[in-house]
mmCIF file of C-alpha atoms and ligand atoms in Angstrom:
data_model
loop_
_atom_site.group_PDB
_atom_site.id
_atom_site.type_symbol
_atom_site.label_atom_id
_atom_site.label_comp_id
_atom_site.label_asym_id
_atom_site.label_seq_id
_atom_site.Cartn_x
_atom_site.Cartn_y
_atom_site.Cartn_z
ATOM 1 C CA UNK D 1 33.466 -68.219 -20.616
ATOM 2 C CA UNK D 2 30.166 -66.689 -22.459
ATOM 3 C CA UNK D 3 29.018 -65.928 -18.857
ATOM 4 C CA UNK D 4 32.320 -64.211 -17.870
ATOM 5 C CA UNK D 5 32.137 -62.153 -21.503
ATOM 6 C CA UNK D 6 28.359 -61.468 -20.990
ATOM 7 C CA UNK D 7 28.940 -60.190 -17.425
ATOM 8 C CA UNK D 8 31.935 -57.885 -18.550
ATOM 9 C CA UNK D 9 29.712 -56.146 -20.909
ATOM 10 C CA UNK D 10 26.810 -55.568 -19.055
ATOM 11 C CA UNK D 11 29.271 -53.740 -16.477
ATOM 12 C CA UNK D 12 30.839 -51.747 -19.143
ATOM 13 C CA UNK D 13 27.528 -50.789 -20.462
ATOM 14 C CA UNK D 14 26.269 -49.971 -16.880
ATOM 15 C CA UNK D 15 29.041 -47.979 -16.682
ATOM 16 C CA UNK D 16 28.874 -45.713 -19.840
ATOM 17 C CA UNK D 17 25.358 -45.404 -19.162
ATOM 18 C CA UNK D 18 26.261 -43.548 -15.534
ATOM 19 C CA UNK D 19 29.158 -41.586 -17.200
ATOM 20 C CA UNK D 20 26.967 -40.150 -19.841
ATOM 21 C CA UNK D 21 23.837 -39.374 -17.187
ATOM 22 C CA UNK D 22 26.155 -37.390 -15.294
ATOM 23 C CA UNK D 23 28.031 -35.506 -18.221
ATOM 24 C CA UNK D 24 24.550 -34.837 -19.275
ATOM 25 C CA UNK D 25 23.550 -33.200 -15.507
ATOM 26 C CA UNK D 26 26.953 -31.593 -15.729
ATOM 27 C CA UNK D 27 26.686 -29.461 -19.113
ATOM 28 C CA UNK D 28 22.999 -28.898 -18.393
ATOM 29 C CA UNK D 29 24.458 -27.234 -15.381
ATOM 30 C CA UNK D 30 26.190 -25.000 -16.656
ATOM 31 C CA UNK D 31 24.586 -23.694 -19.823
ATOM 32 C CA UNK D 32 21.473 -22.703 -17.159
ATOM 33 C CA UNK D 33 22.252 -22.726 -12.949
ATOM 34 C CA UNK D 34 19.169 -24.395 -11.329
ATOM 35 C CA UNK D 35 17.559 -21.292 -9.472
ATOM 36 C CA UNK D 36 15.420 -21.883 -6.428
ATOM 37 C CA UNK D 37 12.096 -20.474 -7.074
ATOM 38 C CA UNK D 38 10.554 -18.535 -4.137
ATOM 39 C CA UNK D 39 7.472 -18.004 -3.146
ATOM 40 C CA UNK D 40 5.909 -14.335 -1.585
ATOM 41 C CA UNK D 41 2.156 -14.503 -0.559
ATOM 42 C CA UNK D 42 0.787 -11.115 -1.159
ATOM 43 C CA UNK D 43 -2.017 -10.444 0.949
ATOM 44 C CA UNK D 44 -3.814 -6.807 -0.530
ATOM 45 C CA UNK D 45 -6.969 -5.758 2.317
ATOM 46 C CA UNK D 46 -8.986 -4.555 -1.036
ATOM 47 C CA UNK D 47 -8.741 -3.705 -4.510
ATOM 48 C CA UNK D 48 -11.587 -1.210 -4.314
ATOM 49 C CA UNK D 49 -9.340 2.070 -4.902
ATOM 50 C CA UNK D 50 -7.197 2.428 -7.442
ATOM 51 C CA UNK D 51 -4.106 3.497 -5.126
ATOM 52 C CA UNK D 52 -4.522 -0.830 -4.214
ATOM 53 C CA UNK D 53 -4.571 -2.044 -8.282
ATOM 54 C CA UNK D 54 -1.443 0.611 -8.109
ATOM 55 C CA UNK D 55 0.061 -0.773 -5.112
ATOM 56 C CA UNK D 56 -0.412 -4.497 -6.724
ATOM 57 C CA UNK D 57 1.183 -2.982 -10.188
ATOM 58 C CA UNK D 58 4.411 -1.751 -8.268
ATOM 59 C CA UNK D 59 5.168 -5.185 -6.455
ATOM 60 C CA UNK D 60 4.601 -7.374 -9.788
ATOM 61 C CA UNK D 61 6.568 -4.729 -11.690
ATOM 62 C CA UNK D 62 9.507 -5.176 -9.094
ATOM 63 C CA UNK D 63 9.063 -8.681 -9.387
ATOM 64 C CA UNK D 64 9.390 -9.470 -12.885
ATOM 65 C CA UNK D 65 12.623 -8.487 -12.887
ATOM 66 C CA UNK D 66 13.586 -11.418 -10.309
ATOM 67 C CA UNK D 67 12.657 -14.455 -12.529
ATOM 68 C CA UNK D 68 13.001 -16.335 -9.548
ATOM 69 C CA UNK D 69 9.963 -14.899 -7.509
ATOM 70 C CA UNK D 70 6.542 -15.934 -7.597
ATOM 71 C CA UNK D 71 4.165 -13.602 -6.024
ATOM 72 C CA UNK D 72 0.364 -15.126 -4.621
ATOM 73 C CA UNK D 73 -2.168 -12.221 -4.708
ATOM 74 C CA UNK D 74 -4.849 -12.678 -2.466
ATOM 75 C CA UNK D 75 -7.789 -9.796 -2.380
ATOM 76 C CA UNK D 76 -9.001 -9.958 1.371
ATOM 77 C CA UNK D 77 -12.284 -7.728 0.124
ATOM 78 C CA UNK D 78 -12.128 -5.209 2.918
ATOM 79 C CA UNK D 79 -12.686 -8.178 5.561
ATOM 80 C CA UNK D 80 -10.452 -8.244 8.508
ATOM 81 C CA UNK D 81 -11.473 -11.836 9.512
ATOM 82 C CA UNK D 82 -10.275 -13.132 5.607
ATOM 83 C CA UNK D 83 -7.372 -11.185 5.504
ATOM 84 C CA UNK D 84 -6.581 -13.672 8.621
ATOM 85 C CA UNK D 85 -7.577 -16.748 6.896
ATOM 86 C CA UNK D 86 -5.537 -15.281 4.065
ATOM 87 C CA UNK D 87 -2.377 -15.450 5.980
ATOM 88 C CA UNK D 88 -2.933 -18.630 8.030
ATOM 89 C CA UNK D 89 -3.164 -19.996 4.322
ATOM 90 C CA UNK D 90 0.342 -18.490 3.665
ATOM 91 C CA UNK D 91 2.157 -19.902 6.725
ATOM 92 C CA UNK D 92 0.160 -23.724 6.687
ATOM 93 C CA UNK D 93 1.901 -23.282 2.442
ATOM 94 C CA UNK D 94 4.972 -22.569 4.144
ATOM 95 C CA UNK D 95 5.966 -19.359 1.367
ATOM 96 C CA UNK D 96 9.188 -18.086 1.810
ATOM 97 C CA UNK D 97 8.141 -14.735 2.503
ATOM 98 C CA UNK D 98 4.864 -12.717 2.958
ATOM 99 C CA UNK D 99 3.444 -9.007 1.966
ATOM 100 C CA UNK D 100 0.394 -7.497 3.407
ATOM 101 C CA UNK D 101 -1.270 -4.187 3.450
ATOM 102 C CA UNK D 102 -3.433 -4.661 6.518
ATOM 103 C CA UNK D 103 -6.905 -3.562 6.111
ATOM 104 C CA UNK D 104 -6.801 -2.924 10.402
ATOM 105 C CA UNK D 105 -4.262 -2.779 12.767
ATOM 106 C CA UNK D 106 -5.580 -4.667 15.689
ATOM 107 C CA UNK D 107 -7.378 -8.098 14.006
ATOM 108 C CA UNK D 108 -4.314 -8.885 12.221
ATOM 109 C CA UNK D 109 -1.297 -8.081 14.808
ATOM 110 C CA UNK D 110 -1.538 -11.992 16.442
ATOM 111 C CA UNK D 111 -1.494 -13.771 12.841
ATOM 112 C CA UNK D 112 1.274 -11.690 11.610
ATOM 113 C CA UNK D 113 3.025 -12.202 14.691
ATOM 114 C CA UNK D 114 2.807 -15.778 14.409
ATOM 115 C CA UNK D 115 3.884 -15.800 10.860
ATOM 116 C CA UNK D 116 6.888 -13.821 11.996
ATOM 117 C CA UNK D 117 7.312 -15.866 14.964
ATOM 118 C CA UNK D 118 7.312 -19.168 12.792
ATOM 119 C CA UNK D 119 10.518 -17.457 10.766
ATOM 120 C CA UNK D 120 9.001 -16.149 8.073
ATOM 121 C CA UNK D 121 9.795 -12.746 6.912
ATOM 122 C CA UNK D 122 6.841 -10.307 6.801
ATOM 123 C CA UNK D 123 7.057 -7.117 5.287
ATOM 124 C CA UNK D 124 4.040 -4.865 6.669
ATOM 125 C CA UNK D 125 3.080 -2.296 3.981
ATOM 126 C CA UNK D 126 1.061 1.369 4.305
ATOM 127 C CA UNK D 127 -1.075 0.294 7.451
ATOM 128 C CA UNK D 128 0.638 -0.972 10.294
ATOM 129 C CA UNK D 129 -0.201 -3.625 13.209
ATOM 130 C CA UNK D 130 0.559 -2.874 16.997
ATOM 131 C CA UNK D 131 3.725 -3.711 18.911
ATOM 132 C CA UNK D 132 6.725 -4.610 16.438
ATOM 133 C CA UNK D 133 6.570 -8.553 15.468
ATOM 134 C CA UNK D 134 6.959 -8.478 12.205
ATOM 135 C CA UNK D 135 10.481 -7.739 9.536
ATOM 136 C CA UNK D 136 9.972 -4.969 8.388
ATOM 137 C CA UNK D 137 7.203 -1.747 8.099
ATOM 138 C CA UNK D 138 7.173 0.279 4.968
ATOM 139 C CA UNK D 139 5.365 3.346 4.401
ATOM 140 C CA UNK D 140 5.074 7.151 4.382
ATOM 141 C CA UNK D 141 4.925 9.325 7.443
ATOM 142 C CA UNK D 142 0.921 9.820 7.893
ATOM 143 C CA UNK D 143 1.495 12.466 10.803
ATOM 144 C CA UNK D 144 3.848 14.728 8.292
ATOM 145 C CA UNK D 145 1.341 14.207 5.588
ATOM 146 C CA UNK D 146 -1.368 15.473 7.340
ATOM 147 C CA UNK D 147 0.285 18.129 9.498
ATOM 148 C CA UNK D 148 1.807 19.379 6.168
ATOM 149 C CA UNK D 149 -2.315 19.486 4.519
ATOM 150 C CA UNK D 150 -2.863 21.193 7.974
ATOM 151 C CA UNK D 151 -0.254 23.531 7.806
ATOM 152 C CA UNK D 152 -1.001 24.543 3.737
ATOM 153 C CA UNK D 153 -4.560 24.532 4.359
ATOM 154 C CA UNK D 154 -3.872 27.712 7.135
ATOM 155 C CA UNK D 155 -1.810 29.341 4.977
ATOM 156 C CA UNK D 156 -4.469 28.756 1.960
ATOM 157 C CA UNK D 157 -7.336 30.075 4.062
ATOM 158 C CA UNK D 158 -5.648 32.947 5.719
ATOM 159 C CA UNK D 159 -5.920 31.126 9.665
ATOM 160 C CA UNK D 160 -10.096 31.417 8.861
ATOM 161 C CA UNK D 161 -12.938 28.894 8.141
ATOM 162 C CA UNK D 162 -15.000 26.212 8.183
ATOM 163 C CA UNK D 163 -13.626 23.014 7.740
ATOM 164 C CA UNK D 164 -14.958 19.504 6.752
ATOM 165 C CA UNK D 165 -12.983 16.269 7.745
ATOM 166 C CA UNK D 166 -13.504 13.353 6.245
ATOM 167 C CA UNK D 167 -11.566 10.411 7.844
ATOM 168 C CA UNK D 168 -10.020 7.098 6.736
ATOM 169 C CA UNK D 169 -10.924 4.056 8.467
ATOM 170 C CA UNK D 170 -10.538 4.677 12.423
ATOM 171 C CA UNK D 171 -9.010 1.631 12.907
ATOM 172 C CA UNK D 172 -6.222 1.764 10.574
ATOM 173 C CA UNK D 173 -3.117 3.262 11.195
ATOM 174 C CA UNK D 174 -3.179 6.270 8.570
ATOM 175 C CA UNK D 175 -6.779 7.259 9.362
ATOM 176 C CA UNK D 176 -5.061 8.026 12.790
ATOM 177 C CA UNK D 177 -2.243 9.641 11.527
ATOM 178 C CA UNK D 178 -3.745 11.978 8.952
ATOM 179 C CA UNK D 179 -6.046 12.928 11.249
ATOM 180 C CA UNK D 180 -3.971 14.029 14.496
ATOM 181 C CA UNK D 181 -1.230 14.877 11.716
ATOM 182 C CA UNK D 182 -3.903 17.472 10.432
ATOM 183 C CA UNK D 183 -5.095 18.713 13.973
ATOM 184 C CA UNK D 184 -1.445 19.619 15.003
ATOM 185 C CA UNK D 185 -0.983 21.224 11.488
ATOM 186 C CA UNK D 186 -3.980 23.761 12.060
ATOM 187 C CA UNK D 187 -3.197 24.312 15.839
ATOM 188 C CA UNK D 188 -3.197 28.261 17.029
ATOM 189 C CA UNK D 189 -5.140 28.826 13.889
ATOM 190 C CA UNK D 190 -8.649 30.225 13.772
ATOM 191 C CA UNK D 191 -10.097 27.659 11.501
ATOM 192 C CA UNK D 192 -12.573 25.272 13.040
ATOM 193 C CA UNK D 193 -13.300 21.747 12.258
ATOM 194 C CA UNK D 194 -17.630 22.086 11.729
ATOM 195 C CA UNK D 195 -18.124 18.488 11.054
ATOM 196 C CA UNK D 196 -16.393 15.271 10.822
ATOM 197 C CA UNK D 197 -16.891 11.689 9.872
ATOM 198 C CA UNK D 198 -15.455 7.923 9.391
ATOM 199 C CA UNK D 199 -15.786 7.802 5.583
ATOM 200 C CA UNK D 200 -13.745 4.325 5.853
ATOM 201 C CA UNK D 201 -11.866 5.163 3.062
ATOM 202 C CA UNK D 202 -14.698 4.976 0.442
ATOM 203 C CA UNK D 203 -15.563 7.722 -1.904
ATOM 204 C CA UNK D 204 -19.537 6.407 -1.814
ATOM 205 C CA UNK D 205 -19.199 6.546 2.245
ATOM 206 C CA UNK D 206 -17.898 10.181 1.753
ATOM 207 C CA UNK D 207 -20.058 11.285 -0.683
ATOM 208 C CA UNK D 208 -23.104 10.269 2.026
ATOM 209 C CA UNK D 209 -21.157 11.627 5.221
ATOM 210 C CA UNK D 210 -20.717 15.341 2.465
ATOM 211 C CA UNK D 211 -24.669 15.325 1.901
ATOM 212 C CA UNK D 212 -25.188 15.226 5.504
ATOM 213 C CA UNK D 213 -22.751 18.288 6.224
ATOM 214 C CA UNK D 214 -24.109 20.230 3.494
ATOM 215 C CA UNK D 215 -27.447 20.032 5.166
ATOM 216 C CA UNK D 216 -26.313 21.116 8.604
ATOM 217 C CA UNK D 217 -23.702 23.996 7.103
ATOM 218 C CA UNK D 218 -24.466 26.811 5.365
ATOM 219 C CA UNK D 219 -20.544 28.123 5.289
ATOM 220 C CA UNK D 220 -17.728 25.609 4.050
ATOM 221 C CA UNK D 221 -14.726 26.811 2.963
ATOM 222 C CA UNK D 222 -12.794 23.408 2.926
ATOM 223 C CA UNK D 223 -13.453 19.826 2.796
ATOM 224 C CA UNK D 224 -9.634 17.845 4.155
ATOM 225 C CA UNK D 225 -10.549 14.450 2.804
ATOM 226 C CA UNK D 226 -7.908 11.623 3.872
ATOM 227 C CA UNK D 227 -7.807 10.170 0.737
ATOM 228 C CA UNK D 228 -8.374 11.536 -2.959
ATOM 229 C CA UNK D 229 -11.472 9.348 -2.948
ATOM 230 C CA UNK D 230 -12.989 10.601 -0.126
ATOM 231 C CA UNK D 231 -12.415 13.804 -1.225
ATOM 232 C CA UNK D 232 -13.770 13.515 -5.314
ATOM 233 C CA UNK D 233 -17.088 12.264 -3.135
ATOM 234 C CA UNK D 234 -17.707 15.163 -1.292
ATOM 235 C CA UNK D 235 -16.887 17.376 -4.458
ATOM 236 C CA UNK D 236 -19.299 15.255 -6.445
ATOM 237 C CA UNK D 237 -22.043 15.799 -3.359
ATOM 238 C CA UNK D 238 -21.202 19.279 -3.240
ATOM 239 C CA UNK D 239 -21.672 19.595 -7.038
ATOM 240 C CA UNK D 240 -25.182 17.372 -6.838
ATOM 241 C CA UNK D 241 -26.550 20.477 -4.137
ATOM 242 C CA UNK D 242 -25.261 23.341 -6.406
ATOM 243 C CA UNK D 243 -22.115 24.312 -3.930
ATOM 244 C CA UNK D 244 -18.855 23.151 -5.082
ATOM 245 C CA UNK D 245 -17.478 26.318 -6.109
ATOM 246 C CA UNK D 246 -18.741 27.487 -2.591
ATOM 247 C CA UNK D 247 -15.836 25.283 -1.032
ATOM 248 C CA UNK D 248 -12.264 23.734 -1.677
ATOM 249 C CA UNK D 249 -11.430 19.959 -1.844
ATOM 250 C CA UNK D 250 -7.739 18.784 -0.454
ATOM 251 C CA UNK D 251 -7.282 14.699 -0.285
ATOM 252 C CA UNK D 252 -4.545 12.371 -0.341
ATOM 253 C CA UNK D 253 -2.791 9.862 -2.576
ATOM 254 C CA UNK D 254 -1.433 11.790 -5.663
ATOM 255 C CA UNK D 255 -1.883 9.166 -8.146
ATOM 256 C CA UNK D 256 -1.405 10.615 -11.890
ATOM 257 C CA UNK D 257 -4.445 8.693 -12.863
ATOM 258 C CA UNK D 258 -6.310 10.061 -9.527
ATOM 259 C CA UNK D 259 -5.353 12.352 -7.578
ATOM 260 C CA UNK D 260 -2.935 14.260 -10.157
ATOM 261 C CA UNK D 261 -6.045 14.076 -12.356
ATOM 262 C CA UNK D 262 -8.467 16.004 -10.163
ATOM 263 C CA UNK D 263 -6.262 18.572 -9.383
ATOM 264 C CA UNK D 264 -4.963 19.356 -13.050
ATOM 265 C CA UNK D 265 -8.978 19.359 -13.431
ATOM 266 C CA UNK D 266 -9.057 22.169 -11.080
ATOM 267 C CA UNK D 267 -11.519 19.920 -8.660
ATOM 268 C CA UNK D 268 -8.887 19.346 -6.358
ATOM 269 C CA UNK D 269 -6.869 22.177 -4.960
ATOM 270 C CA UNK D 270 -4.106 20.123 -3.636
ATOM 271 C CA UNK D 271 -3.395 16.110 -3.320
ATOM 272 C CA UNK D 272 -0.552 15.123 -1.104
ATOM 273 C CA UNK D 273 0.993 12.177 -2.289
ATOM 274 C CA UNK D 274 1.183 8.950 -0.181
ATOM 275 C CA UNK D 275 3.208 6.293 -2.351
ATOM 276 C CA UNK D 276 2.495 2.509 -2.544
ATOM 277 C CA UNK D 277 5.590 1.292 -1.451
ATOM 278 C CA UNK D 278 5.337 -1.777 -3.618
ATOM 279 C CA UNK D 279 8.628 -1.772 -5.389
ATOM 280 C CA UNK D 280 10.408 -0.906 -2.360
ATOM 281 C CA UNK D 281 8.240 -4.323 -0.482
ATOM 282 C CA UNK D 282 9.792 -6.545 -3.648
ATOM 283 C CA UNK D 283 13.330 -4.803 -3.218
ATOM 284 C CA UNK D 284 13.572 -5.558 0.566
ATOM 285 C CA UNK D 285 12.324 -9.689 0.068
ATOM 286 C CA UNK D 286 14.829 -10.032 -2.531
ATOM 287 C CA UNK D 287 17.245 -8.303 0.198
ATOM 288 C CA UNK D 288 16.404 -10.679 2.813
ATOM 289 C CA UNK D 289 16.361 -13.479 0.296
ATOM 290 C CA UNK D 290 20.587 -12.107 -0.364
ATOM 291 C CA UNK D 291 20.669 -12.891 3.397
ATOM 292 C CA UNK D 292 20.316 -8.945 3.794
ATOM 293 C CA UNK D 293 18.760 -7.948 7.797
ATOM 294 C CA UNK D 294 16.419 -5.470 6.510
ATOM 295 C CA UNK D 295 15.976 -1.896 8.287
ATOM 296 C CA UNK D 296 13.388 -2.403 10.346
ATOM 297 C CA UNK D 297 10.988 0.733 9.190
ATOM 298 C CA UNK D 298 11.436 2.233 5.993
ATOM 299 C CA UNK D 299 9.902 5.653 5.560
ATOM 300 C CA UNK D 300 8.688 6.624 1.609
ATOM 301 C CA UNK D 301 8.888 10.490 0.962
ATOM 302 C CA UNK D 302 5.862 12.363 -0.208
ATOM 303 C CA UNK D 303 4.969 15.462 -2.792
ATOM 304 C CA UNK D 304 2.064 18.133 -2.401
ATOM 305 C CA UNK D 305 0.984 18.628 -5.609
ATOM 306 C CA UNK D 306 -1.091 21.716 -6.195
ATOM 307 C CA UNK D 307 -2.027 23.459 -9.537
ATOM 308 C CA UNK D 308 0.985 25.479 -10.281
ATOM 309 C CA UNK D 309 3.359 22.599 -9.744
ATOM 310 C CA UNK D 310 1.694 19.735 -10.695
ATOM 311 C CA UNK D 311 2.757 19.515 -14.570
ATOM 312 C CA UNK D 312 6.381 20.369 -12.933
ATOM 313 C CA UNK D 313 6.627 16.630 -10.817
ATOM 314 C CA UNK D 314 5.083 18.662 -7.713
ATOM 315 C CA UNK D 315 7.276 19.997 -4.489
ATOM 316 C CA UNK D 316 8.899 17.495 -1.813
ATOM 317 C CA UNK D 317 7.283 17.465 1.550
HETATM 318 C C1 LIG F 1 -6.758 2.672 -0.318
HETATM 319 C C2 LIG F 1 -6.420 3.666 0.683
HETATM 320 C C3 LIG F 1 -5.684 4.845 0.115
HETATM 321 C C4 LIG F 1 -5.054 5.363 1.332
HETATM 322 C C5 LIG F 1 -4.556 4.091 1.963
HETATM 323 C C6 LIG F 1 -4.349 4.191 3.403
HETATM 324 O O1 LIG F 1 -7.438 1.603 0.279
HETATM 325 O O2 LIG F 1 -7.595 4.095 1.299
HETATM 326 O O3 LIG F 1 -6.520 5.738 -0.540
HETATM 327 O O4 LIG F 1 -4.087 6.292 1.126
HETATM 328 O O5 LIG F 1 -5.553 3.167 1.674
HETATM 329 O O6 LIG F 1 -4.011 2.962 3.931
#
């Protein structure tokens, strides 16, 4: 009998004990949905510039307003072989979805491929890789950009003059594009193209690639920088030899803190802006997070802005 009685509580305790566990699961349900977390693995080739602190701003900007996201930075230093690594890393940690901002096009197309290949969306951002295995490429249109700093830089000179190109990195995408962008732009014009250099995207590399021109040239009438960088180092060369009011400066990026700057400064006489793309990278994850098929290229719009229209937001390319 005390056996029987003992037995029947035990069960009745066991079984309160299970009802209140899963009332408990139940409410807690409720008053706050469980939310999966997922995981992006940002892979940035440098933070050098500013545009790439920007760039890095935009996406965790984006992101904090999807509690549910949780970006990985990684800062590949300007080094093709550990922006690899970088995103062997990301697949072997199995994130849910990767950014990068190649630093190169060729070195990174077979990792991202793989990554891709493995079912993982990649969104490729401002420099692209070759052939199309990745999600989805985001960026502005390099050959308008610099066809449109070609064709303004005509028009600013009259057809005449001696020009000064300093390139991006050769073996990135928008070094190629600014550059035969820029040589369509200034086609059937009389200006001609006195000296030109790989100033990898650095403003120290330009500054050393300006010195060198300035020795060789007497007559400059325009440096065409590809980036804002590049171009504040061959003003600040120009203005170490004594010649910077000789000569005009034109670069590209357009940040307010940069480009925008420089050009409100009167150093610049136009920027053409070239926008990070960062929010837009967050926006199309959390799309194909939704179960969204993203487009598969994504083209960002750009602004020349110049003195007289700078203060106003600049003028749509
Ligand atoms: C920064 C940067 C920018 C340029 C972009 C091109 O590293 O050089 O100035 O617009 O990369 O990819």
């Amino acid at each position: 009998m005390k056996t029987k009685l003992f037995l029947l509580i035990a069960a009745s305790l066991i079984i309160l004990a299970c009802g209140k566990k899963e009332s408990k699961i139940t409410t807690a349900q409720k008053v706050k949905p469980t939310v999966k977390q997922k995981i992006i693995g940002m892979s940035q080739c440098n933070l050098g510039e500013p545009w790439r602190v920007q760039m890095n701003e935009d996406i965790k900007l984006a992101a904090a307003k999807h509690p549910e996201l949780k970006v990985i930075y990684k800062d590949a230093q300007n080094d093709s072989l550990k922006q690899v690594a970088q995103i062997e890393e990301f697949i072997s940690a199995g994130v849910d979805a990767i950014i990068v901002s190649p630093k190169e096009a060729a070195p990174l197309t077979p990792v991202i491929k793989t990554a891709f290949e493995k079912g993982i969306p990649v969104v490729v951002l401002d420099r692209r890789v070759n052939g199309d295995k990745y999600t989805c490429f985001i960026g502005a249109d390099n050959k308008k950009i610099g066809k449109a700093a070609g064709e303004w830089i005509v028009k600013k000179l009259g057809g005449n003059g001696n020009i000064v190109e300093l390139k991006g990195l050769m073996t990135s995408t928008p070094g190629q594009d600014r550059h035969s962008g820029f040589r369509a732009g200034i086609k059937g014009s009389n200006l001609k193209i006195i000296f030109e250099a790989d100033m990898k995207w650095l403003e120290p590399q330009a500054r050393k690639e300006m010195e060198s021109a300035l020795a060789r040239f007497k007559n400059i009438d325009l440096v065409y920088a590809h980036n804002d960088p590049g171009a504040h180092g061959a003003y600040l060369a120009a203005k170490a030899a004594g010649r910077e009011k000789e000569m005009i400066f034109v670069g590209i990026d357009g940040l307010p803190q940069e480009g925008r700057m420089y050009v409100k400064q009167g150093i610049l006489a136009a920027s053409f802006e070239y926008p990070t793309g960062g929010k837009e990278a967050v926006d199309t994850v959390v799309d194909i997070f939704g179960g969204k098929k993203p487009e598969k290229e994504i083209t960002l719009k750009s602004h020349v802005f110049t003195k007289d229209n700078v203060d106003k937001g600049g003028k749509w390319l």
